[in-house]
Short mmCIF file of C-alpha atoms in Angstrom, two decimals:
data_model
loop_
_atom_site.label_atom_id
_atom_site.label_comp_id
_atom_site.label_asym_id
_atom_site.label_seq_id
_atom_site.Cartn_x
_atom_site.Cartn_y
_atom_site.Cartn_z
CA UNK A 30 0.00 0.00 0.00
CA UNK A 31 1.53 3.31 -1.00
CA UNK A 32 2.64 6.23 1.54
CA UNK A 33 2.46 9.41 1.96
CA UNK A 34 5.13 11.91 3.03
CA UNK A 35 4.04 11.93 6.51
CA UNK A 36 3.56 8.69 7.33
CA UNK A 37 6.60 7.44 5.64
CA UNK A 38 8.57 9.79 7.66
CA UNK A 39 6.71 8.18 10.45
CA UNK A 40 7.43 4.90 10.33
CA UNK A 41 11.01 5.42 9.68
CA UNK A 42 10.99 7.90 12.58
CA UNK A 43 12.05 10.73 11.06
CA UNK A 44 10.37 14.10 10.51
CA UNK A 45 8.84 15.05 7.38
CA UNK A 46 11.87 17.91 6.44
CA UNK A 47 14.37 15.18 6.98
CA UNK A 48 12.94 13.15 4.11
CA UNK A 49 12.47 15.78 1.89
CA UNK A 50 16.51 17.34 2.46
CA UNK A 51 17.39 13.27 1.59
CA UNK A 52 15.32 13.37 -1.56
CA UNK A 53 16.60 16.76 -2.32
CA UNK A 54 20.39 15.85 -2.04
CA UNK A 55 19.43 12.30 -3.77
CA UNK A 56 19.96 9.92 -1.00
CA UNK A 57 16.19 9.01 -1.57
CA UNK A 58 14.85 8.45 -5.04
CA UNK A 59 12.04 10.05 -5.96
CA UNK A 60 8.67 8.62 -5.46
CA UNK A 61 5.91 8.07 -8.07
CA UNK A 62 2.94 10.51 -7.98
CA UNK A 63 -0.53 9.64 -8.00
CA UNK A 64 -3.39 10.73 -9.83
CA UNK A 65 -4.46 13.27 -7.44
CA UNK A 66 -0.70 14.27 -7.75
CA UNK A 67 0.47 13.44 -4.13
CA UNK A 68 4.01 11.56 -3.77
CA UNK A 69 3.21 7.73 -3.51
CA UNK A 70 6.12 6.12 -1.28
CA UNK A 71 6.34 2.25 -1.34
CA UNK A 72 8.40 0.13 0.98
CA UNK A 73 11.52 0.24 -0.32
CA UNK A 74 11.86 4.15 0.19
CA UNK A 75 11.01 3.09 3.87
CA UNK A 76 13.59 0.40 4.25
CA UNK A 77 16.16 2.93 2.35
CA UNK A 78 14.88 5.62 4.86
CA UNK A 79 15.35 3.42 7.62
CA UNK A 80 18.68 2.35 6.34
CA UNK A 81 20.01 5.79 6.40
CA UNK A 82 18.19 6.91 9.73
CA UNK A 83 20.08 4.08 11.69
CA UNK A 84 23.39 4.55 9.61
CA UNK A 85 23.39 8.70 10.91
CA UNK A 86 22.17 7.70 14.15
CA UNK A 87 25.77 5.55 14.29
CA UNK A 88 27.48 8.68 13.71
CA UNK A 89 28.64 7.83 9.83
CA UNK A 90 28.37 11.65 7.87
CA UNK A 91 26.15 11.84 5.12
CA UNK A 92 29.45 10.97 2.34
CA UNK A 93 29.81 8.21 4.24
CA UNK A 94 26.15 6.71 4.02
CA UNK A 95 26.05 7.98 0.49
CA UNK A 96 28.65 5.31 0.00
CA UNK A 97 26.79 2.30 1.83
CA UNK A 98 24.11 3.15 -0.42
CA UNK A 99 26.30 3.03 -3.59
CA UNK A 100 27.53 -0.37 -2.52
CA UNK A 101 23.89 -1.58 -1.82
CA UNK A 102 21.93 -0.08 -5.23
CA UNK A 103 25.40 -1.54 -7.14
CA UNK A 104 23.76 -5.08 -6.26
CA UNK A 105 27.37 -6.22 -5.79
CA UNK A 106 28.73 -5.38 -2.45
CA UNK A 107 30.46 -8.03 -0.47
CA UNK A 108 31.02 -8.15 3.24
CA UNK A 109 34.50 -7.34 3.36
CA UNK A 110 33.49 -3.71 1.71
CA UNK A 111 31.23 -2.56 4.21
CA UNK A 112 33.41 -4.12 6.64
CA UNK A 113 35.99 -1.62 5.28
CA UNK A 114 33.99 1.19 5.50
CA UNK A 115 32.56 0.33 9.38
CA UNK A 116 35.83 0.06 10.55
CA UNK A 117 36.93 3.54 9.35
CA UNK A 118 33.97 4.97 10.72
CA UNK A 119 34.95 3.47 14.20
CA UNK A 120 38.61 4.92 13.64
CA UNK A 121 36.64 8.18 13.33
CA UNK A 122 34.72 7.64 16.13
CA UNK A 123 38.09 6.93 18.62
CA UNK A 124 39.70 10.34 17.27
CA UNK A 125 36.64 11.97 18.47
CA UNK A 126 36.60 10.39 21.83
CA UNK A 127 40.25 11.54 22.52
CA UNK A 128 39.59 14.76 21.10
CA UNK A 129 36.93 15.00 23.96
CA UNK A 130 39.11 13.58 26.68
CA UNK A 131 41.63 16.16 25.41
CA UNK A 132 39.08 18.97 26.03
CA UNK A 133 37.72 17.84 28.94
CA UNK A 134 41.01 17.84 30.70
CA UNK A 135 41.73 21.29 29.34
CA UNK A 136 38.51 22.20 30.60
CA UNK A 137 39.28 20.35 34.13
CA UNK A 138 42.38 22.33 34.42
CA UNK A 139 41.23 26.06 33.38
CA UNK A 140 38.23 25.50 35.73
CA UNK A 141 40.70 24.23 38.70
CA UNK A 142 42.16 27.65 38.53
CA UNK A 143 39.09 29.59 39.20
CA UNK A 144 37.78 30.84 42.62
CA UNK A 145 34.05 30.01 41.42
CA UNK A 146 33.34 32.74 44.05
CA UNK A 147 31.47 36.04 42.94
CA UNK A 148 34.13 37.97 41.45
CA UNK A 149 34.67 40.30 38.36
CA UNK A 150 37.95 38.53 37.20
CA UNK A 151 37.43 35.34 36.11
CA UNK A 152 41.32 33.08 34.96
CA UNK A 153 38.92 30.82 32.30
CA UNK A 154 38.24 33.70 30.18
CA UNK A 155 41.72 35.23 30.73
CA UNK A 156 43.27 31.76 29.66
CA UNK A 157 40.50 31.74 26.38
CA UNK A 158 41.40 35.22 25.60
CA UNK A 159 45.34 34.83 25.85
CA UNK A 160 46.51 35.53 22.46
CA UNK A 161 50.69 34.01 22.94
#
């Protein structure tokens, strides 16, 4: 049974501008149109949808699921590709983690060094305006 919009967005649990911004960059084909002239979605634009819903909600940039995507509509994807491409993704994923731990401990340190009390000078914005 064909979809609307709406519901398609729905029941991929997204919102209605998300689906449109994926058809409009061409992660999502187009859909048919009826005769009343409203877009008729069928299940495979859900299980695409879906597809790249989880796939962003895992943190992989929209390049990145564009690629998935050419692997799966090429028909001729094997395991060891998207294997490939999973395993970069968590490479990304551990830079960003230390990254964090990086700023948290910068963080940790420029706030050890303030009073907290109710004063005008403040050594966290004196340390994040420093220009040496």
């Amino acid at each position: 049974m064909p979809l609307r919009r709406g519901e398609l967005a729905r029941r991929a649990g997204c919102n209605i501008e998300t689906v449109r911004y994926y058809e409009r960059i061409g992660l999502m084909p187009n859909p048919t149109r009826s005769e009343n002239g409203f877009r008729s979605y069928e299940e495979r634009h859900l299980t695409r949808l879906t597809f790249i819903r989880r796939a962003r909600e895992l943190g992989f940039t929209l390049e990145e699921v564009q690629d998935l995507l050419r692997l799966v509509d090429g028909g001729h994807y094997t395991c060891a590709q998207v294997q490939e491409l999973a395993l970069r993704h968590t490479d990304d994923i551990q830079r960003k983690i230390n990254d964090l731990h990086r700023m948290q401990r910068a963080l940790k340190e420029m706030s050890a060094q303030c009073s907290g009390e109710e004063v005008p000078k403040c050594p966290i914005i004196e340390i994040l305006s420093e220009t040496s």
